[in-house]
Tab-separated table of N, CA, C and O in Angstrom:
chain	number	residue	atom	x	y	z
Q	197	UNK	N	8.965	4.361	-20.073
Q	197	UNK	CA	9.545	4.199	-18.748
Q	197	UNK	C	8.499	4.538	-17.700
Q	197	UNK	O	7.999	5.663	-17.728
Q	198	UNK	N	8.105	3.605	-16.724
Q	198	UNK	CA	7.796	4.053	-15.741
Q	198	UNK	C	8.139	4.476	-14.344
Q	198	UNK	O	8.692	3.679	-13.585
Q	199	UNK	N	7.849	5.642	-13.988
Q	199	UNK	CA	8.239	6.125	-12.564
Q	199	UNK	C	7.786	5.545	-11.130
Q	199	UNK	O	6.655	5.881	-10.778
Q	200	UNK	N	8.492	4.751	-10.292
Q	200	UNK	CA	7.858	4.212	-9.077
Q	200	UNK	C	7.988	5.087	-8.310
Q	200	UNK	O	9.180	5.222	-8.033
Q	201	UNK	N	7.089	6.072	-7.590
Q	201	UNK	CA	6.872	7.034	-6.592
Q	201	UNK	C	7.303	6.430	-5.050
Q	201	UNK	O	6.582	5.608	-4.484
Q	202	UNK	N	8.831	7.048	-4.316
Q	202	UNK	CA	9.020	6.280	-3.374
Q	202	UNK	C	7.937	5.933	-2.179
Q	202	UNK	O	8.166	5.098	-1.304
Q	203	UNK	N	7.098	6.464	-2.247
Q	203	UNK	CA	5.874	6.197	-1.565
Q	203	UNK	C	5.090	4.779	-1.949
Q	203	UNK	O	4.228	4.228	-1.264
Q	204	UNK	N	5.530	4.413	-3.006
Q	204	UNK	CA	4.240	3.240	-3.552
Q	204	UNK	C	5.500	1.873	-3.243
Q	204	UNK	O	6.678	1.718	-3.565
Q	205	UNK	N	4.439	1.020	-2.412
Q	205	UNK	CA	5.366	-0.597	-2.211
Q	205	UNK	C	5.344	-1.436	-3.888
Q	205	UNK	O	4.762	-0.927	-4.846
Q	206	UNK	N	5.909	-2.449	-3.950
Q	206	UNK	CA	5.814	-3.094	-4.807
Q	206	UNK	C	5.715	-4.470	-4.693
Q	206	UNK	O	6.605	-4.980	-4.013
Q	207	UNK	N	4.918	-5.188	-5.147
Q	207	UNK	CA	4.848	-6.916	-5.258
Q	207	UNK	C	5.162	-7.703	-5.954
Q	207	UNK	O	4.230	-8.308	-6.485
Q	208	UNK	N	6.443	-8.088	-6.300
Q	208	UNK	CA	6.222	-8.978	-7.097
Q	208	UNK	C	6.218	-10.403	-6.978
Q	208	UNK	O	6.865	-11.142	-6.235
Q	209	UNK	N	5.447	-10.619	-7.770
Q	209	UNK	CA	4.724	-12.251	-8.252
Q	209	UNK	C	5.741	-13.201	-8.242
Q	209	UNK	O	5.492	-14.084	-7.421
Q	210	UNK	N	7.003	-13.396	-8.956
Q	210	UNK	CA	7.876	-14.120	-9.026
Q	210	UNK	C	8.944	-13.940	-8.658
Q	210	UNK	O	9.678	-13.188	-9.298
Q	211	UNK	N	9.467	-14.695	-7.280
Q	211	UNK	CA	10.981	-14.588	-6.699
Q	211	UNK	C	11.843	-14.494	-7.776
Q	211	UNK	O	12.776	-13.695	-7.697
Q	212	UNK	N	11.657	-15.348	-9.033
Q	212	UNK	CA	13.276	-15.412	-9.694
Q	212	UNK	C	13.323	-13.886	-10.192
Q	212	UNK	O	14.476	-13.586	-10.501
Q	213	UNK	N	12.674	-13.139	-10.312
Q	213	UNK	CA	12.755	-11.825	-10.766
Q	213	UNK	C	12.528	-10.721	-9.943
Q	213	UNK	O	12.059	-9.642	-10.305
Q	214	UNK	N	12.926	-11.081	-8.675
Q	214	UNK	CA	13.093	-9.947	-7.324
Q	214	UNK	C	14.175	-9.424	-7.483
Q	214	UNK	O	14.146	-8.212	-7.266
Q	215	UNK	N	15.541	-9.991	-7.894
Q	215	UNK	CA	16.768	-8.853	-8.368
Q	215	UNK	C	16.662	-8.528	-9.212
Q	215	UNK	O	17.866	-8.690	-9.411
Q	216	UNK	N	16.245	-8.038	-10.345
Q	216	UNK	CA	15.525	-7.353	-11.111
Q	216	UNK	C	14.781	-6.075	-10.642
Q	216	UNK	O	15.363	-5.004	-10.813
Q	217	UNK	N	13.480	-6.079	-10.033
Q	217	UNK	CA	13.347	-5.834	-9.395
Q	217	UNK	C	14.099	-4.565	-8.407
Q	217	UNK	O	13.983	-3.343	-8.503
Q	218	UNK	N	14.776	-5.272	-7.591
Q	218	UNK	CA	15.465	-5.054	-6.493
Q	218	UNK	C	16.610	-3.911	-7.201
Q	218	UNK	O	17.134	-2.979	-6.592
Q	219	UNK	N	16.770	-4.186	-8.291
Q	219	UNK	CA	17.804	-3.387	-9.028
Q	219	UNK	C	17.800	-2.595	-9.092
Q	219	UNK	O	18.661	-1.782	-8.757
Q	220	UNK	N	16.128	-2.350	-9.887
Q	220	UNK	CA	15.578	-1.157	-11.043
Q	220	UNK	C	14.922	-0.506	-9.390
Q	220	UNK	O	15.259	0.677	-9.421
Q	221	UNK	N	14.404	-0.678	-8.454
Q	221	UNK	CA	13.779	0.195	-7.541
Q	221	UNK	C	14.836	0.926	-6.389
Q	221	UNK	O	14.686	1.940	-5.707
Q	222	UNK	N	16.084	-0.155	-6.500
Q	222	UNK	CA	17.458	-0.222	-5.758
Q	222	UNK	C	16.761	-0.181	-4.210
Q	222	UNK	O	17.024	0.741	-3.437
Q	223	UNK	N	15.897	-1.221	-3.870
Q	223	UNK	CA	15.522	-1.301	-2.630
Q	223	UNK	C	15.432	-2.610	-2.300
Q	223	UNK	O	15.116	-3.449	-3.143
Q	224	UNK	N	15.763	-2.991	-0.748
Q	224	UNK	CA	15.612	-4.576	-0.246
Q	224	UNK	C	14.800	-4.882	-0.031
Q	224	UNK	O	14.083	-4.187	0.688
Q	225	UNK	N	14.282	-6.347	-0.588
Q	225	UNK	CA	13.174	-6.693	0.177
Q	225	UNK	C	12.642	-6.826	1.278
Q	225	UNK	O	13.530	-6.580	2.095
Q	226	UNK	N	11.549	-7.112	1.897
Q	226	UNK	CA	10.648	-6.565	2.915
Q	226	UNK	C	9.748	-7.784	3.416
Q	226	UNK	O	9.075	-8.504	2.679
Q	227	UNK	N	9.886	-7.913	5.166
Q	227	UNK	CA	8.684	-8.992	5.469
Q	227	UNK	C	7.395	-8.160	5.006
Q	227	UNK	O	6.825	-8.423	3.947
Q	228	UNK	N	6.906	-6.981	5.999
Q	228	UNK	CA	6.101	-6.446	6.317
Q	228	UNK	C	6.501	-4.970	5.605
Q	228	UNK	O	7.543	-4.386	5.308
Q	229	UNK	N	4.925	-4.691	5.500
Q	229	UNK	CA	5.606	-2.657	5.245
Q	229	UNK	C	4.446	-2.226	4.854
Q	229	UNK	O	3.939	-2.953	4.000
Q	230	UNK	N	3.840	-1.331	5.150
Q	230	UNK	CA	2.772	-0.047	4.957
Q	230	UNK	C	2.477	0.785	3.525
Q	230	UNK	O	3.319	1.467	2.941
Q	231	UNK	N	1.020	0.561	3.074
Q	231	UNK	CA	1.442	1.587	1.598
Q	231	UNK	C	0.109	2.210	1.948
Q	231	UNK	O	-0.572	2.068	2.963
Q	232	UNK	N	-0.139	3.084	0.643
Q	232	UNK	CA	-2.102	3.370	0.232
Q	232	UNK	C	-1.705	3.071	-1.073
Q	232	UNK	O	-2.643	3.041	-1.870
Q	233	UNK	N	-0.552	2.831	-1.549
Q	233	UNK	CA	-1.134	2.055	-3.002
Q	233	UNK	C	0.253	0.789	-3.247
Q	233	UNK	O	1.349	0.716	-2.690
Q	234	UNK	N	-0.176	0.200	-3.966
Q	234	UNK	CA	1.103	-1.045	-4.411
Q	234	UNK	C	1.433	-1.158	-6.113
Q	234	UNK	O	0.392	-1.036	-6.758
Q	235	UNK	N	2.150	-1.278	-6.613
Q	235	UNK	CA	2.539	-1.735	-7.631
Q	235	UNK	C	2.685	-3.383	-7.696
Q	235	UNK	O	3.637	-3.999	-7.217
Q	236	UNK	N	1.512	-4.000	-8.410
Q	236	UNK	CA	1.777	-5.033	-8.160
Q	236	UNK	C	2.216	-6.087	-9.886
Q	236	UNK	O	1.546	-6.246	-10.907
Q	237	UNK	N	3.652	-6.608	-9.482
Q	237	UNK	CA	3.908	-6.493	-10.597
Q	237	UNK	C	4.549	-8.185	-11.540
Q	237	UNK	O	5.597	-8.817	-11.411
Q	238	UNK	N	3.461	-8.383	-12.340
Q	238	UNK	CA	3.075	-9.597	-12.675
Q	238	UNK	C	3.571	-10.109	-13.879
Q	238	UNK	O	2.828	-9.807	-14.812
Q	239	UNK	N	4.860	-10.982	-14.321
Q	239	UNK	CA	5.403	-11.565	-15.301
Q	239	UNK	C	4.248	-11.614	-16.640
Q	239	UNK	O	3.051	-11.899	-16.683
Q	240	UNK	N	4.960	-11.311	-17.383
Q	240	UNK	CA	4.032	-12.274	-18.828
Q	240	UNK	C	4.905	-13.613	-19.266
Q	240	UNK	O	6.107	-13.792	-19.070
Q	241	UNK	N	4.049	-14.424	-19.855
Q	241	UNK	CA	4.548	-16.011	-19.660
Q	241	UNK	C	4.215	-16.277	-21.170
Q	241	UNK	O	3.454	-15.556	-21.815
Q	242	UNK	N	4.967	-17.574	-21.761
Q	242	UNK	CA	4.487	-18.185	-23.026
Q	242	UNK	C	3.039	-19.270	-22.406
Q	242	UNK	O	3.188	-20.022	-21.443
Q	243	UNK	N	1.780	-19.150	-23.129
Q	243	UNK	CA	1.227	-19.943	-22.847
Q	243	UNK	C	1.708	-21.429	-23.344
Q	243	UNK	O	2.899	-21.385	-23.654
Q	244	UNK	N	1.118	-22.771	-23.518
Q	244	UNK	CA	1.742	-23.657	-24.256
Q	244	UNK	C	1.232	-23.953	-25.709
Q	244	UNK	O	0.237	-24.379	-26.294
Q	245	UNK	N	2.031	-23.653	-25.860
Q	245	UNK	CA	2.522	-24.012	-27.653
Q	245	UNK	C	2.406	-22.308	-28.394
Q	245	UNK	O	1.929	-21.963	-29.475
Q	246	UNK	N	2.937	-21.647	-27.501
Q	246	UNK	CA	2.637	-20.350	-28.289
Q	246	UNK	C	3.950	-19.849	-28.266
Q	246	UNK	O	4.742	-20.297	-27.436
Q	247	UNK	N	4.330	-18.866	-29.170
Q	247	UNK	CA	5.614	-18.418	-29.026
Q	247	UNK	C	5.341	-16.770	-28.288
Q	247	UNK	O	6.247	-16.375	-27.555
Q	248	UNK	N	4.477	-16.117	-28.427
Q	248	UNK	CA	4.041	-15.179	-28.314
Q	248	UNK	C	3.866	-14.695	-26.478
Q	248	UNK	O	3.195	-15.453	-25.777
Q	249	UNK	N	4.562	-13.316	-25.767
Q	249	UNK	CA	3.978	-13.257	-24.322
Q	249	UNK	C	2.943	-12.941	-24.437
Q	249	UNK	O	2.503	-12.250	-25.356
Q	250	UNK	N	2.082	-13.580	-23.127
Q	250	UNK	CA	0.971	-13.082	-22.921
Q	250	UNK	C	0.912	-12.623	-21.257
Q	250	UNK	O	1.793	-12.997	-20.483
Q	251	UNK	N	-0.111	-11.861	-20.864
Q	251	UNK	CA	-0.451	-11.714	-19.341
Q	251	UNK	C	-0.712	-12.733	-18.928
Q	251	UNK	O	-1.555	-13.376	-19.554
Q	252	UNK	N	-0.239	-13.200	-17.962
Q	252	UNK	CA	-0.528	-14.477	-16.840
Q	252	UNK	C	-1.619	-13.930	-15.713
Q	252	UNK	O	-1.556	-12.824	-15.175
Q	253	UNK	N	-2.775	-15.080	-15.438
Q	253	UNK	CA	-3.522	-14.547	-14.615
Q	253	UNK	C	-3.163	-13.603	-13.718
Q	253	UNK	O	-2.069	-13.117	-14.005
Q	254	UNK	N	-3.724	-13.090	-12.607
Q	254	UNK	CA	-3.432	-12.379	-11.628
Q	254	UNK	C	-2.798	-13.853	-10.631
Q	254	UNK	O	-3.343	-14.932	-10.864
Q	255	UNK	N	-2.089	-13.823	-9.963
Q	255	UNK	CA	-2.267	-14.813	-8.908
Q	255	UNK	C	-3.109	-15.172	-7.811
Q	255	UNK	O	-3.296	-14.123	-7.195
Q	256	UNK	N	-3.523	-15.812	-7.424
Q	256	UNK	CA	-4.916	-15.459	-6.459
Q	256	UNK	C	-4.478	-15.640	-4.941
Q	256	UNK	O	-5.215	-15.121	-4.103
Q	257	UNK	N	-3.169	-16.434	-4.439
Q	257	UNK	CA	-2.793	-16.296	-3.214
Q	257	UNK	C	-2.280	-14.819	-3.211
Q	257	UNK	O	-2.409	-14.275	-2.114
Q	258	UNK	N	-1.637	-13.925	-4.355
Q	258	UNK	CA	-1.292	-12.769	-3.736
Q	258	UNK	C	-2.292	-11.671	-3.783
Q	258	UNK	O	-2.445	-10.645	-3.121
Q	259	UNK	N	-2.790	-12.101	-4.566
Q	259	UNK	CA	-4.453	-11.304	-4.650
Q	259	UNK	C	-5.145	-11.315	-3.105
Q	259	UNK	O	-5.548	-10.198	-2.779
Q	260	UNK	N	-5.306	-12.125	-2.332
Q	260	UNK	CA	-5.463	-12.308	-1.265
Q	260	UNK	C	-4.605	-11.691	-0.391
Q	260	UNK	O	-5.017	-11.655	0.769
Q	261	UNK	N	-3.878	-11.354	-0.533
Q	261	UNK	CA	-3.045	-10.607	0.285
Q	261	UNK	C	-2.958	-9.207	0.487
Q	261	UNK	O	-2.434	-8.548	1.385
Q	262	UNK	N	-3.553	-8.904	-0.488
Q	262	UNK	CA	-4.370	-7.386	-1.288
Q	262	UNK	C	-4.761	-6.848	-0.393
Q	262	UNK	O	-4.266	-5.753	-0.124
Q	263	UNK	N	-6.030	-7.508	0.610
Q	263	UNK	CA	-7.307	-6.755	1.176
Q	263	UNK	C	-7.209	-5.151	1.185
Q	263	UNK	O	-6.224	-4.480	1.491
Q	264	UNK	N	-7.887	-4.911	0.964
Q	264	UNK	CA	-8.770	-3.572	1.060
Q	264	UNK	C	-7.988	-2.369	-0.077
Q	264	UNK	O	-8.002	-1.139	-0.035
Q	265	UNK	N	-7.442	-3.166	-0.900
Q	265	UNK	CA	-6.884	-2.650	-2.216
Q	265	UNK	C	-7.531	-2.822	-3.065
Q	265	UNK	O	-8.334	-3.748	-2.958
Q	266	UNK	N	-7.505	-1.795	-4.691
Q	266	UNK	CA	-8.169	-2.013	-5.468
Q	266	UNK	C	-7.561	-1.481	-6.638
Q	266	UNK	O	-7.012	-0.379	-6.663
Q	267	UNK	N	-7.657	-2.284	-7.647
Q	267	UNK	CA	-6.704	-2.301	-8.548
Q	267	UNK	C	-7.409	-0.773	-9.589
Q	267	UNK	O	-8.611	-0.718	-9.846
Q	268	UNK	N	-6.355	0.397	-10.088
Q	268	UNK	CA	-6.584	1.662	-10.709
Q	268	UNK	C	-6.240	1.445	-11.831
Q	268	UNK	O	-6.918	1.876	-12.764
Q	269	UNK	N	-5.317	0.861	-12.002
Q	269	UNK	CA	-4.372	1.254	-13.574
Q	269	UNK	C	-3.791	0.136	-14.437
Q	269	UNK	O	-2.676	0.438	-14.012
Q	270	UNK	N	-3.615	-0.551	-14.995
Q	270	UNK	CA	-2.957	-1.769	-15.333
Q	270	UNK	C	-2.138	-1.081	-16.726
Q	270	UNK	O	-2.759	-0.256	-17.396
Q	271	UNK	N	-0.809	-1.441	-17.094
Q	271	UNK	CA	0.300	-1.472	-18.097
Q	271	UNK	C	1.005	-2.430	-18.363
Q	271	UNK	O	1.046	-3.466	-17.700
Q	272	UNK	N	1.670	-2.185	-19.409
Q	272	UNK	CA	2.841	-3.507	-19.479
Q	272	UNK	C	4.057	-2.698	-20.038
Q	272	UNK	O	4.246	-1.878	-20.936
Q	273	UNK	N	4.727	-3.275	-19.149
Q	273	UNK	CA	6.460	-2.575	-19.161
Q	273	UNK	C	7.141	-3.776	-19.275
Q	273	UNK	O	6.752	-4.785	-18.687
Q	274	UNK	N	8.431	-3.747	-20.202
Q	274	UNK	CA	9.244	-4.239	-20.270
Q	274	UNK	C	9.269	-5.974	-19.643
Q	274	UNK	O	9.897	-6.447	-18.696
Q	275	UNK	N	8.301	-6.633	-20.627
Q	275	UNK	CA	7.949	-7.744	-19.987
Q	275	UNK	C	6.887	-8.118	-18.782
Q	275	UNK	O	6.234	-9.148	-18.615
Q	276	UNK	N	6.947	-7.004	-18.065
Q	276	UNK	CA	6.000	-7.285	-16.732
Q	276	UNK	C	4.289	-6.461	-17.133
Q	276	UNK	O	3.997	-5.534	-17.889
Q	277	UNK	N	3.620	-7.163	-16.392
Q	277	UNK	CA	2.393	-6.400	-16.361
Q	277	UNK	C	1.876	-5.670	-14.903
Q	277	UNK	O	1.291	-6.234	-13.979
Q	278	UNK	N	2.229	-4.413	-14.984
Q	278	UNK	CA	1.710	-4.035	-13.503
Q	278	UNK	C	0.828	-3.540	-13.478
Q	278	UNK	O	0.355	-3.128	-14.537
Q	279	UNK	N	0.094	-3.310	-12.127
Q	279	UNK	CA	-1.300	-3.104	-11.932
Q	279	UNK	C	-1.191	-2.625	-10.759
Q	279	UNK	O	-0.836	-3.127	-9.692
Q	280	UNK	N	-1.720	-1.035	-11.219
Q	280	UNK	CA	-1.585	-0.055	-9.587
Q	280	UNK	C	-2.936	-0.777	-9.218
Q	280	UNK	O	-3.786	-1.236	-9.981
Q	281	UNK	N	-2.887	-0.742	-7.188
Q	281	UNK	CA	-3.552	-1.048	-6.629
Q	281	UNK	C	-3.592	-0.013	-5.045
Q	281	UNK	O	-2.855	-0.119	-4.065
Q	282	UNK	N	-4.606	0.849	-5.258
Q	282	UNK	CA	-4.832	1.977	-3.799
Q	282	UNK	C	-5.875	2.106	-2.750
Q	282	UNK	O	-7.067	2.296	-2.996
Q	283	UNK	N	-5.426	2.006	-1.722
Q	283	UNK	CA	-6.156	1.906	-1.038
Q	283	UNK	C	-6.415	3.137	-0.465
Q	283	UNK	O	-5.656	4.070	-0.725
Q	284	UNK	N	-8.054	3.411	0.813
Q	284	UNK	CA	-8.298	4.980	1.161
Q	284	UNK	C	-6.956	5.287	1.850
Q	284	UNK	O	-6.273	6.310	1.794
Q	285	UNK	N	-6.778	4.263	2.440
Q	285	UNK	CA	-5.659	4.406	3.863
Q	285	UNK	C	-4.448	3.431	3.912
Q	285	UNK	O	-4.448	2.479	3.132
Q	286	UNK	N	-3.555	3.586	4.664
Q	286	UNK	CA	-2.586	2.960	4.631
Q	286	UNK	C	-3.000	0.971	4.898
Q	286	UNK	O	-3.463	0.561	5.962
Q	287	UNK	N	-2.803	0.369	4.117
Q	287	UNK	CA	-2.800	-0.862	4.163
Q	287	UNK	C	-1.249	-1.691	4.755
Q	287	UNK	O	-0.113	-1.319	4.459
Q	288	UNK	N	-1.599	-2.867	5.636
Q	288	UNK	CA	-0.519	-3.495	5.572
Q	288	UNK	C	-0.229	-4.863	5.572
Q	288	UNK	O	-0.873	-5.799	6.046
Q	289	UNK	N	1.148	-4.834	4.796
Q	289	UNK	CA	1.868	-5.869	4.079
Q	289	UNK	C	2.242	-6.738	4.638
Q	289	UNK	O	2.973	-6.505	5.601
Q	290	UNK	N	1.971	-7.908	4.351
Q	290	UNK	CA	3.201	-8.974	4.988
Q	290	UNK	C	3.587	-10.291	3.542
Q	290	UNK	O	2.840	-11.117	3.017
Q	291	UNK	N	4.466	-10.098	3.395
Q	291	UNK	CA	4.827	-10.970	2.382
Q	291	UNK	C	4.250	-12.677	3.114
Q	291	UNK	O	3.906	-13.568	2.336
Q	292	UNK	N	4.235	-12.820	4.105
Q	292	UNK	CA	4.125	-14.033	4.473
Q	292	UNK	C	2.030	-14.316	3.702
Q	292	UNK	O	1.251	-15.263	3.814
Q	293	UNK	N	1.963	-13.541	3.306
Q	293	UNK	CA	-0.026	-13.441	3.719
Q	293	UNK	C	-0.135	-13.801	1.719
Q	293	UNK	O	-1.197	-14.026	1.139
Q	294	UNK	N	1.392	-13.755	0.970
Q	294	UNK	CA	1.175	-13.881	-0.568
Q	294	UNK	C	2.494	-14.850	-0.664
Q	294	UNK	O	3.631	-14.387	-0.567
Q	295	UNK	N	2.235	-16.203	-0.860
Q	295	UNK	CA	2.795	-16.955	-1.028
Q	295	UNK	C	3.890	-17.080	-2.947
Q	295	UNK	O	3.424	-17.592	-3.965
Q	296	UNK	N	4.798	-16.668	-2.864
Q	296	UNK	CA	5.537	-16.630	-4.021
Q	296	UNK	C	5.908	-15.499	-4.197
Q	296	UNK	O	6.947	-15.233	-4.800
Q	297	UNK	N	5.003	-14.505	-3.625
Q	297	UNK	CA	5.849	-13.226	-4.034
Q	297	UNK	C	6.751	-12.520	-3.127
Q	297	UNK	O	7.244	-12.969	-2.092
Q	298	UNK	N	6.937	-11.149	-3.732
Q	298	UNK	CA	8.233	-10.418	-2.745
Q	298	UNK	C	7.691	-9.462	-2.809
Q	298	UNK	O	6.895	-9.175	-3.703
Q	299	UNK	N	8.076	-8.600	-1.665
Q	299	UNK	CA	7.903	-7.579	-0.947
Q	299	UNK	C	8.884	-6.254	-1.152
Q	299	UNK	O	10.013	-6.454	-0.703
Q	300	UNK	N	8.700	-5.062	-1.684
Q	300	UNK	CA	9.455	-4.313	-1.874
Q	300	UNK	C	8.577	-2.760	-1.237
Q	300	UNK	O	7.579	-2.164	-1.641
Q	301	UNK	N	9.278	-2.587	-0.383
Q	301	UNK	CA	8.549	-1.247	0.469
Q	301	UNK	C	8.693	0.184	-0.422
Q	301	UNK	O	9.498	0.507	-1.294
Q	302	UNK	N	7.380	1.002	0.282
Q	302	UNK	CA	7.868	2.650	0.064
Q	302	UNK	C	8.510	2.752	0.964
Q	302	UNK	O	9.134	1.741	1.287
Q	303	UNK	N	8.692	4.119	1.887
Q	303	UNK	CA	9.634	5.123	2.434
Q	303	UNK	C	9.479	4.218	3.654
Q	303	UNK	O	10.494	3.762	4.180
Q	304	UNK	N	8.572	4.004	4.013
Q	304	UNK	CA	8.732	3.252	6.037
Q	304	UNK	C	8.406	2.006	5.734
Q	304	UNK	O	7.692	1.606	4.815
Q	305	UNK	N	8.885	1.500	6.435
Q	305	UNK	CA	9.117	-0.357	6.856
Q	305	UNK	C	9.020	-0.395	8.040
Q	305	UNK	O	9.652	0.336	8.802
Q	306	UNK	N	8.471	-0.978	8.266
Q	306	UNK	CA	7.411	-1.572	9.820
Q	306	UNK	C	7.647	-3.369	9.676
Q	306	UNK	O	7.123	-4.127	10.492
């Protein structure tokens, strides 16, 4: 099990799995919002012709959306692959800047 520290935002990669998500953190999604670190948190997929999950690239429009983050830790939980990402200072979010994903805040929303 992993612990999401209400301080840390979260990203995830794929809308169809934002209530999910949204469940397990019991928080609404978010245009915009402030972190120093993100959970950014990335489906595993069947490649083709495999039966087997694997990690799916990083995405690179939400990767871009990153700036001045840097990825610490990478795991795989329960299907997903997340990958802490901290920055020195507070970074900020706008879901509009990562095309596909969702936005799930720490403690302040801006």
């Amino acid at each position: 099990m992993v612990s999401v520290a209400p301080a840390t935002a979260v990203v995830q990669t794929d809308p169809l799995n934002a209530p999910v998500v949204r469940t397990y953190l019991g928080r609404a999604p978010v245009a915009t919002t402030s972190a120093d670190a993100v959970w950014l948190a990335v489906e595993l997929g069947r490649p083709a012709h495999q039966r087997a999950l694997n990690p799916l690239p990083d995405p690179p429009a939400v990767l871009a959306g990153l700036t001045g983050l840097r990825p610490v830790r990478e795991i795989d939980v329960h299907g997903f692959r997340l990958i802490l990402e901290r920055a020195g200072t507070q970074a900020r979010l706008a879901a509009a800047r990562m095309p596909g994903a969702v936005l799930f805040p720490g403690p302040r929303v801006g």
